Coordinates of C-alpha atoms and ligand atoms in Angstrom, one line a residue:
M1 CA 1.4 -23.1 37.2
A2 CA 0.3 -19.9 39.1
E3 CA 2.7 -20.7 41.6
R4 CA 5.2 -20.7 38.7
Q5 CA 4.6 -17.2 37.4
E6 CA 7.1 -14.5 37.3
K7 CA 5.2 -11.7 36.9
T8 CA 2.3 -10.8 34.8
F9 CA 2.7 -8.0 32.3
K10 CA -0.3 -5.3 30.7
F11 CA 1.1 -6.0 27.5
V12 CA 3.2 -9.3 26.2
I13 CA 4.0 -8.9 22.5
V14 CA 5.2 -12.8 20.9
G15 CA 7.6 -12.3 18.1
G16 CA 10.7 -9.4 17.3
G17 CA 9.6 -9.3 13.6
I18 CA 8.4 -5.9 11.8
A19 CA 4.7 -6.4 13.2
G20 CA 5.7 -7.6 16.7
V21 CA 8.4 -4.4 16.9
T22 CA 6.1 -2.2 15.4
C23 CA 3.1 -3.3 18.0
V24 CA 5.8 -2.6 21.4
E25 CA 6.3 1.1 19.5
Q26 CA 3.3 2.0 19.0
L27 CA 2.0 1.1 22.5
T28 CA 5.0 2.2 24.2
S29 CA 4.4 5.5 22.7
Q30 CA 0.6 6.0 23.5
I31 CA 1.4 4.2 27.0
P32 CA 4.2 5.5 28.4
S33 CA 4.9 3.8 31.5
G34 CA 2.6 0.4 29.9
D35 CA 4.6 -2.8 31.2
V36 CA 5.0 -4.0 28.0
A37 CA 6.5 -7.4 27.7
L38 CA 8.5 -8.3 24.8
I39 CA 9.0 -12.2 24.0
T40 CA 11.1 -13.8 20.4
A41 CA 12.8 -16.4 19.9
G42 CA 15.2 -14.6 18.5
P43 CA 18.4 -12.6 19.4
H44 CA 17.8 -9.8 17.2
I45 CA 14.7 -7.5 16.1
K46 CA 13.7 -6.7 13.1
A47 CA 12.9 -2.5 12.9
V48 CA 11.3 0.1 10.4
T49 CA 13.4 2.7 9.5
N50 CA 13.6 6.3 7.2
Y51 CA 9.6 5.4 7.0
K52 CA 8.3 7.6 4.3
Q53 CA 4.8 8.1 3.3
V54 CA 4.6 8.3 -0.2
S55 CA 1.1 9.4 -1.1
K56 CA -2.0 8.6 1.0
T57 CA -1.5 4.9 0.9
L58 CA 2.1 4.6 -0.6
E59 CA 5.0 3.7 1.7
E60 CA 8.2 2.8 1.8
F61 CA 10.9 2.6 4.8
D62 CA 13.8 1.0 5.4
V63 CA 14.4 -2.3 7.8
E64 CA 17.5 -2.8 9.8
E65 CA 17.8 -6.0 11.9
K66 CA 19.2 -5.3 15.3
P67 CA 20.2 -6.4 18.5
S68 CA 17.2 -6.1 21.0
S69 CA 19.2 -4.0 23.1
V70 CA 18.2 -1.0 21.2
L71 CA 15.0 -1.5 21.4
E72 CA 15.1 -1.9 25.5
E73 CA 17.2 1.7 24.5
K74 CA 14.6 3.1 23.6
F75 CA 12.3 2.0 25.6
P76 CA 13.4 2.0 29.3
D77 CA 10.3 0.5 30.4
L78 CA 10.2 -2.3 27.8
T79 CA 11.3 -5.6 28.9
V80 CA 12.3 -8.1 26.1
I81 CA 12.5 -11.7 26.7
H82 CA 14.9 -14.3 24.6
S83 CA 12.9 -17.0 24.6
A84 CA 10.6 -19.3 22.3
V85 CA 6.7 -18.8 23.7
K86 CA 6.3 -23.0 23.9
S87 CA 2.2 -23.0 25.1
L88 CA -0.3 -20.2 25.5
H89 CA -3.1 -21.0 28.3
T90 CA -5.7 -18.5 27.4
E91 CA -7.9 -19.2 30.5
T92 CA -5.2 -18.4 32.7
H93 CA -3.9 -15.5 30.6
S94 CA -0.3 -16.7 30.8
V95 CA 2.4 -18.2 27.9
E96 CA 5.2 -20.4 28.6
T97 CA 8.3 -19.8 27.4
A98 CA 11.2 -22.4 26.3
D99 CA 13.4 -22.1 29.2
G100 CA 11.1 -23.0 31.5
R101 CA 9.5 -19.5 32.6
V102 CA 5.7 -18.9 32.7
F103 CA 4.6 -15.0 32.4
G104 CA 1.2 -14.0 32.9
Y105 CA -0.6 -10.9 30.4
E106 CA -3.8 -8.6 30.6
K107 CA -3.6 -8.6 26.4
L108 CA -1.4 -10.5 24.1
C109 CA -0.4 -9.9 20.7
I110 CA 0.9 -13.0 18.5
C111 CA 3.2 -11.9 15.7
S112 CA 4.9 -14.8 15.5
G113 CA 5.1 -14.9 11.8
G114 CA 5.2 -17.4 9.2
R115 CA 7.4 -20.3 8.0
P116 CA 8.2 -21.6 4.6
N117 CA 5.6 -23.7 2.7
L118 CA 8.3 -26.1 2.2
L119 CA 8.1 -28.9 -0.8
M120 CA 9.0 -32.4 1.0
K121 CA 10.4 -30.8 4.3
E122 CA 12.3 -33.8 4.9
N123 CA 14.5 -33.7 1.8
P124 CA 18.2 -32.3 2.6
Y125 CA 18.9 -31.1 -0.9
V126 CA 15.3 -28.6 -0.9
L127 CA 16.1 -25.3 0.3
G128 CA 13.4 -22.6 1.7
I129 CA 14.2 -18.7 2.4
R130 CA 13.3 -16.6 5.4
D131 CA 15.9 -15.4 7.5
T132 CA 19.0 -14.2 7.6
D133 CA 20.1 -18.2 8.6
S134 CA 18.5 -19.6 5.7
A135 CA 20.0 -17.1 3.3
Q136 CA 23.3 -18.0 4.9
E137 CA 22.4 -21.5 4.4
F138 CA 21.2 -20.7 0.7
Q139 CA 24.9 -18.7 0.2
K140 CA 26.8 -21.2 1.4
H141 CA 25.5 -23.7 -0.7
L142 CA 25.2 -21.6 -3.9
C143 CA 28.6 -20.7 -4.3
K144 CA 29.4 -24.8 -5.2
A145 CA 26.7 -25.1 -7.6
K146 CA 26.1 -25.4 -11.2
R147 CA 22.9 -25.5 -11.5
I148 CA 20.2 -25.2 -9.4
V149 CA 15.9 -25.6 -9.4
V150 CA 13.7 -22.6 -8.1
V151 CA 10.1 -24.2 -7.7
G152 CA 7.5 -21.2 -6.7
N153 CA 6.1 -18.3 -8.6
G154 CA 5.8 -15.9 -6.3
G155 CA 8.3 -13.2 -4.4
I156 CA 11.3 -15.4 -3.7
A157 CA 11.3 -17.0 -7.4
L158 CA 11.0 -13.7 -9.3
E159 CA 13.9 -12.3 -6.6
L160 CA 16.3 -15.5 -6.9
V161 CA 16.2 -16.1 -11.0
Y162 CA 16.9 -12.4 -11.7
E163 CA 19.7 -12.1 -8.9
V164 CA 21.6 -15.4 -8.5
E165 CA 25.0 -15.7 -11.1
G166 CA 27.4 -17.9 -12.3
C167 CA 24.9 -20.8 -11.8
E168 CA 22.0 -22.7 -14.4
V169 CA 18.8 -21.9 -13.1
I170 CA 15.5 -23.9 -14.3
W171 CA 12.5 -22.0 -12.7
A172 CA 9.4 -24.6 -12.0
V173 CA 6.5 -22.6 -12.5
K174 CA 3.1 -23.6 -12.2
D175 CA 1.4 -20.9 -14.5
K176 CA 1.6 -20.1 -18.0
A177 CA 3.2 -16.9 -17.3
I178 CA 6.3 -16.2 -14.7
G179 CA 5.3 -14.2 -11.3
N180 CA 1.9 -14.9 -11.1
T181 CA 1.4 -13.6 -7.4
F182 CA 2.3 -10.1 -8.9
F183 CA 1.6 -9.8 -12.5
D184 CA -0.8 -10.9 -15.1
A185 CA 0.6 -12.2 -18.6
G186 CA 1.2 -9.0 -20.0
A187 CA 3.4 -7.9 -17.5
A188 CA 5.2 -11.4 -17.6
Q189 CA 6.3 -10.7 -21.1
F190 CA 7.2 -7.4 -20.2
L191 CA 9.3 -8.8 -17.7
I192 CA 10.9 -12.1 -19.5
P193 CA 13.5 -10.3 -21.8
S194 CA 15.1 -8.8 -18.8
L195 CA 16.0 -12.5 -17.5
E196 CA 17.6 -12.7 -20.9
A197 CA 19.7 -9.6 -21.2
D198 CA 22.7 -9.3 -19.0
K199 CA 22.4 -7.5 -15.8
P200 CA 23.2 -3.3 -15.8
E201 CA 26.2 -3.5 -15.1
V202 CA 25.9 -0.8 -12.4
A203 CA 22.9 -1.7 -10.6
A204 CA 20.7 1.4 -8.7
P205 CA 21.8 2.3 -5.9
C206 CA 20.2 0.6 -2.8
K207 CA 18.3 2.9 -0.5
R208 CA 17.8 0.2 1.9
T209 CA 19.9 -1.3 4.8
R210 CA 21.7 -4.2 3.4
Y211 CA 21.3 -7.3 5.4
T212 CA 24.9 -8.8 6.3
T213 CA 26.0 -12.1 6.7
E214 CA 28.5 -13.9 9.3
E215 CA 31.2 -16.5 7.9
P216 CA 30.4 -19.8 8.8
A217 CA 31.0 -21.3 12.8
P218 CA 34.0 -22.7 12.3
G219 CA 33.8 -26.4 11.8
A220 CA 30.2 -25.8 10.2
S221 CA 29.0 -28.1 7.9
Q222 CA 29.0 -27.3 4.5
T223 CA 27.9 -30.5 3.3
F224 CA 24.0 -31.3 2.9
T225 CA 23.4 -33.8 6.0
A226 CA 19.6 -35.5 6.3
D227 CA 19.9 -33.5 9.4
R228 CA 17.4 -30.6 9.1
S229 CA 18.9 -29.0 12.5
S230 CA 22.5 -28.1 10.6
R231 CA 20.6 -25.9 8.8
G232 CA 18.1 -24.6 10.8
H233 CA 15.7 -22.1 9.4
G234 CA 16.2 -19.8 12.3
S235 CA 18.7 -18.2 15.2
G236 CA 18.7 -21.5 16.8
P237 CA 18.3 -24.9 15.6
T238 CA 14.4 -24.9 15.7
E239 CA 13.8 -21.6 16.5
P240 CA 12.6 -19.5 13.8
G241 CA 13.9 -15.9 13.0
S242 CA 12.6 -12.6 11.8
A243 CA 11.8 -12.7 7.9
L244 CA 14.0 -11.4 5.6
G245 CA 12.9 -8.4 3.3
P246 CA 13.2 -6.2 0.9
D247 CA 16.9 -6.2 -0.4
W248 CA 17.3 -8.6 1.3
H249 CA 20.0 -10.1 -1.3
E250 CA 21.8 -6.9 -1.9
G251 CA 24.4 -7.9 1.0
I252 CA 24.5 -11.3 -0.3
A253 CA 27.0 -12.8 -3.1
L254 CA 24.5 -14.8 -4.7
R255 CA 27.4 -16.5 -7.4
G256 CA 27.4 -19.8 -8.1
A257 CA 29.9 -22.0 -8.5
Q258 CA 30.2 -21.4 -13.0
Q259 CA 32.1 -18.4 -14.8
V260 CA 28.1 -18.2 -16.5
S261 CA 26.5 -14.9 -16.0
R262 CA 23.1 -15.7 -15.3
R263 CA 21.1 -18.6 -17.5
V264 CA 17.4 -19.1 -16.7
S265 CA 15.4 -21.7 -18.7
V266 CA 11.7 -21.7 -17.3
E267 CA 9.3 -24.4 -17.2
Y268 CA 5.7 -23.3 -17.5
Q269 CA 2.7 -25.2 -16.3
C270 CA 4.5 -27.6 -14.2
E271 CA 5.0 -29.1 -10.9
V272 CA 7.4 -31.1 -8.8
E273 CA 6.6 -34.7 -9.1
K274 CA 9.7 -36.4 -7.6
I275 CA 12.6 -35.2 -5.9
L276 CA 15.5 -38.4 -6.3
T277 CA 18.8 -38.6 -5.7
S278 CA 21.2 -40.0 -8.2
E279 CA 20.8 -43.9 -6.7
E280 CA 17.6 -43.5 -6.5
L281 CA 17.1 -42.4 -10.1
L282 CA 19.8 -45.4 -10.8
N283 CA 17.2 -48.0 -9.5
S284 CA 14.5 -46.4 -11.0
P285 CA 12.5 -48.6 -13.4
Q286 CA 11.0 -46.5 -15.2
Q287 CA 12.7 -44.7 -18.6
T288 CA 11.2 -41.6 -18.3
L289 CA 13.3 -40.7 -14.9
R290 CA 16.4 -40.5 -16.9
P291 CA 17.8 -37.3 -16.8
E292 CA 19.4 -35.4 -19.5
S293 CA 23.4 -36.2 -18.7
G294 CA 25.8 -35.3 -16.5
S295 CA 25.7 -36.8 -12.9
W296 CA 24.2 -34.5 -9.9
P297 CA 23.5 -35.2 -6.6
V298 CA 20.1 -34.8 -7.2
Y299 CA 17.0 -35.2 -9.5
I300 CA 13.8 -33.1 -10.2
Q301 CA 11.2 -35.2 -12.0
L302 CA 8.5 -32.4 -12.9
T303 CA 4.8 -32.9 -14.3
N304 CA 5.5 -32.1 -17.6
G305 CA 7.8 -35.4 -17.8
K306 CA 11.1 -33.3 -17.3
T307 CA 13.5 -34.4 -15.4
F308 CA 16.8 -32.2 -14.6
G309 CA 19.9 -33.3 -12.3
C310 CA 20.5 -30.0 -10.0
D311 CA 22.5 -29.7 -7.1
F312 CA 19.6 -28.3 -5.0
V313 CA 16.1 -27.5 -5.4
V314 CA 14.9 -23.9 -3.6
S315 CA 11.2 -24.4 -2.6
A316 CA 10.5 -20.5 -3.2
T317 CA 6.3 -22.2 -2.7
G318 CA 4.9 -19.6 0.2
V319 CA 4.7 -18.9 4.1
V320 CA 2.5 -21.3 6.9
P321 CA 1.7 -19.3 9.4
N322 CA 3.5 -19.4 12.3
T323 CA 0.7 -20.7 14.6
E324 CA 2.0 -24.2 16.5
P325 CA 2.3 -23.4 20.2
F326 CA -0.9 -21.5 20.1
L327 CA -3.4 -23.4 19.5
H328 CA -2.6 -26.4 21.4
G329 CA -5.4 -26.6 24.1
N330 CA -6.7 -23.4 23.0
N331 CA -9.5 -22.4 21.2
F332 CA -8.6 -20.4 18.4
S333 CA -10.6 -19.6 15.0
V334 CA -8.5 -20.5 12.1
A335 CA -8.8 -19.3 8.4
N336 CA -8.5 -22.0 5.2
D337 CA -4.5 -20.5 4.9
G338 CA -4.1 -21.8 8.7
G339 CA -3.3 -18.4 10.0
L340 CA -4.8 -16.8 13.1
Q341 CA -9.0 -15.1 12.1
V342 CA -8.8 -12.0 13.6
D343 CA -11.9 -9.1 13.2
D344 CA -11.5 -5.0 12.6
H345 CA -9.7 -5.1 15.9
M346 CA -6.9 -7.8 15.6
M347 CA -8.5 -9.8 17.8
T348 CA -8.7 -13.5 17.7
S349 CA -11.6 -15.5 18.7
E350 CA -9.6 -15.2 22.0
P351 CA -10.4 -13.4 24.9
D352 CA -7.8 -10.3 25.2
V353 CA -5.5 -12.1 22.6
Y354 CA -4.8 -9.7 19.3
A355 CA -2.6 -11.1 16.3
A356 CA -1.2 -9.1 13.0
G357 CA 1.4 -9.9 10.4
D358 CA 2.3 -13.3 8.3
V359 CA 0.7 -15.4 11.8
C360 CA -2.9 -14.1 11.1
T361 CA -5.6 -13.8 8.4
A362 CA -7.5 -10.6 8.2
C363 CA -11.3 -11.8 8.1
W364 CA -13.5 -8.6 8.6
K365 CA -15.5 -7.4 5.6
H366 CA -12.3 -5.8 3.7
S367 CA -12.5 -2.8 1.3
P368 CA -13.4 -3.9 -1.9
L369 CA -10.1 -2.8 -3.3
W370 CA -7.7 -4.5 -0.4
Q371 CA -6.6 -7.8 0.0
Q372 CA -4.3 -9.3 2.2
M373 CA -0.8 -10.4 1.1
R374 CA 1.7 -11.3 3.5
L375 CA 4.1 -8.2 3.1
W376 CA 6.1 -6.6 5.3
T377 CA 4.3 -3.1 4.8
Q378 CA 1.0 -5.1 6.2
A379 CA 3.1 -6.6 8.6
R380 CA 4.0 -3.1 9.6
Q381 CA 0.4 -1.7 9.1
M382 CA -1.3 -4.7 11.4
G383 CA 1.3 -4.1 14.4
W384 CA 0.7 -0.6 14.3
Y385 CA -3.2 -1.0 14.3
A386 CA -3.0 -3.8 17.1
G387 CA -0.9 -1.7 19.6
R388 CA -3.7 1.2 18.6
C389 CA -6.3 -1.0 19.1
M390 CA -5.1 -2.8 22.6
A391 CA -4.4 0.8 24.2
A392 CA -7.6 1.9 22.9
E393 CA -9.6 -1.3 24.5
V394 CA -7.3 -0.5 28.0
L395 CA -8.1 3.8 27.6
S396 CA -11.7 3.0 27.0
E397 CA -11.6 4.9 23.9
P398 CA -13.1 4.4 20.3
I399 CA -11.2 2.6 17.6
E400 CA -12.2 3.0 13.7
L401 CA -10.4 0.1 11.4
D402 CA -7.6 2.1 10.0
F403 CA -7.5 3.8 6.9
C404 CA -4.9 1.8 5.3
F405 CA -7.1 -1.1 5.0
E406 CA -8.9 0.8 2.5
L407 CA -6.5 0.4 -0.3
F408 CA -4.4 -2.6 -1.5
S409 CA -0.8 -0.8 -2.2
H410 CA 2.3 -1.9 -2.5
I411 CA 6.1 -0.7 -3.6
T412 CA 9.0 -3.2 -5.2
K413 CA 11.6 -3.9 -7.2
F414 CA 11.5 -6.8 -9.4
F415 CA 13.9 -7.5 -12.3
N416 CA 15.6 -4.0 -11.6
Y417 CA 12.1 -2.4 -12.0
K418 CA 10.3 -0.4 -9.8
V419 CA 6.9 -1.8 -9.5
V420 CA 3.5 -0.3 -8.1
L421 CA 0.8 -2.5 -7.3
L422 CA -3.0 -0.6 -6.2
G423 CA -6.0 -2.1 -5.1
K424 CA -7.5 -4.8 -7.4
F425 CA -4.5 -5.3 -9.1
N426 CA -5.2 -8.0 -11.1
G427 CA -8.6 -7.8 -11.3
Q428 CA -8.9 -10.2 -8.1
G429 CA -12.1 -11.5 -7.6
L430 CA -13.8 -8.7 -10.2
G431 CA -15.0 -12.1 -12.7
P432 CA -16.0 -10.8 -16.1
D433 CA -17.2 -7.3 -14.5
Q434 CA -13.7 -6.0 -15.9
E435 CA -11.5 -4.1 -18.3
L436 CA -7.7 -3.6 -19.2
L437 CA -6.2 -0.4 -19.9
V438 CA -2.5 -1.3 -21.0
R439 CA 0.3 0.6 -22.1
C440 CA 3.7 -0.4 -22.4
T441 CA 6.8 0.6 -24.0
K442 CA 9.4 -2.3 -24.2
G443 CA 12.0 -2.2 -21.8
Q444 CA 10.9 0.9 -20.2
E445 CA 7.6 0.5 -18.7
Y446 CA 4.7 -1.3 -18.2
V447 CA 0.7 0.1 -16.8
K448 CA -1.8 -1.3 -16.5
V449 CA -5.5 -0.3 -15.3
V450 CA -8.1 -2.5 -14.4
V451 CA -11.8 -0.2 -14.6
S452 CA -15.0 -2.0 -13.1
G453 CA -18.1 -0.4 -13.8
G454 CA -16.6 2.6 -15.4
R455 CA -14.4 3.0 -12.3
M456 CA -11.0 2.9 -11.6
V457 CA -10.1 0.1 -9.2
G458 CA -6.5 -1.4 -9.8
A459 CA -3.6 -0.6 -11.2
V460 CA 0.2 -2.4 -12.1
L461 CA 3.0 0.0 -12.5
I462 CA 6.1 -0.9 -13.6
G463 CA 8.9 1.0 -14.1
E464 CA 9.6 5.0 -13.5
T465 CA 5.9 5.8 -14.8
D466 CA 5.5 8.3 -12.2
L467 CA 1.6 7.1 -12.2
E468 CA 1.0 6.0 -8.6
E469 CA -0.2 9.3 -6.9
T470 CA -2.6 10.3 -9.8
F471 CA -3.8 6.5 -10.2
E472 CA -4.1 6.4 -6.3
N473 CA -6.3 9.3 -6.3
L474 CA -9.0 8.1 -9.3
I475 CA -9.0 4.7 -7.3
L476 CA -9.8 6.0 -4.1
N477 CA -12.1 8.5 -5.5
Q478 CA -13.8 6.3 -7.2
M479 CA -14.4 9.0 -10.3
D480 CA -16.2 7.9 -13.2
L481 CA -13.9 7.6 -16.3
T482 CA -16.0 6.7 -18.7
P483 CA -15.7 9.9 -20.7
Y484 CA -12.0 9.5 -20.8
G485 CA -11.7 6.0 -22.4
E486 CA -8.8 5.2 -23.6
E487 CA -7.1 8.6 -23.2
L488 CA -6.6 7.7 -19.3
L489 CA -3.3 5.7 -21.0
N490 CA -2.3 8.3 -23.7
P491 CA 1.3 9.1 -22.8
N492 CA 0.7 12.6 -24.8
I493 CA -1.9 13.8 -22.1
D494 CA 0.0 14.9 -18.7
I495 CA -2.9 13.1 -16.7
E496 CA -1.6 14.9 -13.3
D497 CA -2.9 18.2 -15.0
Y498 CA -5.7 16.3 -16.5
F499 CA -7.2 15.3 -13.4
D500 CA -6.2 18.5 -11.0
Ligands
LIG601 C1 13.2 -13.8 1.6 C2 12.2 -12.8 1.6 C3 11.9 -11.8 0.7 C4 10.5 -10.9 1.2 N1 11.0 -9.5 0.6 C5 9.7 -8.8 0.6 C6 9.8 -7.4 0.2 O1 10.3 -6.9 -0.8 N2 8.5 -6.9 0.6 C7 7.7 -7.1 1.3 O2 6.5 -6.4 2.0 N3 7.9 -8.2 2.0 C8 8.8 -8.7 1.4 N4 8.7 -10.6 2.8 C9 7.8 -10.7 3.4 C10 7.8 -10.0 4.8 O3 9.4 -10.0 4.9 C11 7.2 -10.3 5.7 O4 5.9 -10.5 5.6 C12 7.0 -9.7 7.2 O5 8.5 -9.7 7.4 C13 6.4 -10.5 7.8 O6 6.9 -9.8 9.5 P1 6.4 -10.5 11.0 O7 6.5 -9.7 12.0 O8 5.0 -10.8 10.2 O9 6.9 -11.8 10.8 P2 8.5 -12.4 10.8 O10 8.9 -11.1 10.1 O11 8.4 -13.5 10.6 O12 9.0 -12.2 12.4 C14 8.2 -13.4 13.5 C15 8.8 -12.9 14.9 O13 8.6 -14.0 16.0 C16 9.8 -14.9 16.5 N5 8.8 -16.0 17.0 C17 8.2 -16.5 16.3 N6 8.0 -18.1 16.6 C18 8.0 -17.6 18.0 C19 7.4 -18.0 19.5 N7 6.7 -19.5 18.9 N8 8.2 -17.6 20.5 C20 8.5 -16.2 20.4 N9 9.3 -15.7 19.2 C21 8.3 -16.3 18.0 C22 10.4 -14.8 15.0 O14 11.8 -15.1 15.9 C23 10.4 -13.5 14.4 O15 11.2 -12.5 15.8 C24 9.7 -11.4 2.1 C25 10.3 -12.5 2.9 C26 10.9 -13.2 2.7 C27 11.1 -15.1 3.4
LIG602 N1 9.5 -8.2 -3.6 C1 8.7 -8.7 -2.4 O1 7.1 -8.1 -2.0 C2 8.6 -9.7 -1.9 C3 8.0 -10.7 -1.2 N2 8.0 -11.6 -0.8 C4 6.8 -12.1 0.3 O2 7.6 -13.2 1.2 C5 6.8 -14.2 1.1 C6 7.1 -15.5 0.8 O3 7.6 -15.5 -1.0 P1 7.2 -16.5 -1.7 O4 7.6 -17.8 -0.6 O5 7.8 -16.7 -3.0 O6 5.4 -16.8 -1.5 P2 4.6 -16.2 -2.6 O7 3.6 -16.5 -1.7 O8 4.6 -14.8 -2.9 O9 4.5 -17.5 -4.0 C7 4.4 -18.5 -3.9 C8 4.5 -19.7 -5.3 O10 5.0 -20.7 -5.0 C9 3.3 -21.7 -5.4 N3 3.3 -22.7 -4.9 C10 2.7 -23.2 -3.6 N4 2.5 -24.8 -4.0 C11 3.0 -25.0 -5.0 C12 3.6 -26.2 -5.3 N5 3.1 -27.1 -4.2 N6 4.4 -26.3 -6.1 C13 4.7 -25.0 -7.3 N7 4.2 -24.0 -6.6 C14 3.6 -23.8 -5.7 C15 2.3 -20.3 -5.5 O11 1.3 -20.7 -6.4 P3 -0.1 -20.3 -6.3 O12 0.3 -19.0 -6.0 O13 -1.1 -20.6 -7.6 O14 -0.1 -21.1 -5.0 C16 2.9 -19.1 -5.6 O15 3.6 -19.0 -7.2 C17 5.4 -14.2 0.4 O16 4.4 -13.6 1.7 C18 6.1 -13.0 -0.3 O17 5.0 -12.2 -0.5 C19 9.2 -12.4 -1.1 C20 10.5 -12.0 -2.1 C21 9.7 -10.4 -2.3

């Protein structure tokens, strides 16, 4: 191994997504001649632009997919290596890339992201959405589709069922209400009418950079085949690209082959029992598998006993950390969700190896108001903090866990509503020791506050509530709100003035 080593870098970062790129930027700003290499599987990197600190912990930014040369121009001392890491040898402090090169490192940060946790991975009629390529693949099939089934109840499903037009959507969720990863049943109730109504004629202008998708290469297959590589979920047939993010669907026409605008029916409290082709269905001895009518390329049987024919199934069922090439032959501690365990300095259990973003699992003792979710904002925060920790180690400087890990905060948009989530927004881990205060105006706003021991510990704000900063302060300062009771959400009180 040693004789094939091309070069040893002081810092090697693996992955050109938000976590990896932010880590590189942080390191190069702290140690300008830092001898940094970024090794990434895809030709493009993801860059954060127009970063805006909205309040103490809430942040907003645009995301741009750019050729990596942009990063090299900005940081002339940076070396970008375009190849996937094939193996890691923590004992010799070296990585081997798919094109056969070996690079040494003094400090390594793994930011290889995640991949879709696909239901029935080998089934060619099951699509996942992760990166630009898989989004293009989805679009290619959608434009010919009359009916699709979306399975999953998180971020991607919420976005898809709202955005897809010209195609009937059957949405199969495990839970009693929609959007379980972000909302409770009350918020779901507030949002459901938006699925039934027509979308606003002119959508609010998108502040963020839109993703462009190129035309499929001439001769590219337009039909489903059993060969997964023809619809690889990444920049090459097998290499994963960076995850999509806010407003990824704005630059893509999500339109099916029908004239209908949007028709979504939700199947609650069910999972997927089987996915069958029409031949398999015909040969099935079970009468219960008979579909309602028509002839479809594929049929999905749900655990509620219903069977639906459709053009394809979207598996929006979460992500699995991309740890594959790193674990083999090494001694990493891995969390229950499959992520590389990191401590409060973003260090894995292997010496000199850090990790950040979707690939890692935060295993330090969390602040009572923070939890990890695999989100763009957390990928940026972790990449940035990992960069700081790596630099601090080299410069022998002390460093404390960053303030951004004090309070969970997320701004996003679902069903064309602004959504702000703060702290233990769903009462996560609080058990019965919680009280909920809710204010709701149909079609306008939904405000939920989670109170525990008289203190505000979380909030869900849907719509233009303008309450995020005040509530963030109330959560951070843990003021005793018992004297205010339900007045806290009285719409006739200007709460901002109240607590000033
Ligand atoms: C459709 C979709 C919509 C989303 N919307 C939102 C949203 O609105 N808000 C939000 O906060 N989050 C959103 N997310 C989540 C967010 O995109 C991710 O949490 C975030 O991008 C993770 O960043 P990362 O840098 O950890 O990983 P990734 O972006 O996945 O980047 C991983 C990088 O590692 C590279 N790589 C992988 N394996 C190797 C290897 N072996 N060798 C070298 N390089 C490798 C890849 O090419 C890639 O460049 C969305 C995700 C999806 C899929
Ligand atoms: N606006 C935003 O902030 C957005 C964020 N994202 C992020 O991108 C990533 C990928 O999104 P997504 O795939 O939606 O992941 P999420 O983690 O958001 O949601 C996954 C959903 O699938 C469900 N699920 C898991 N396994 C099964 C199964 N076998 N059968 C049926 N349902 C199942 C989960 O239920 P359970 O929770 O019970 O396991 C959950 O409802 C996530 O990290 C997400 O947070 C994506 C889009 C938008």
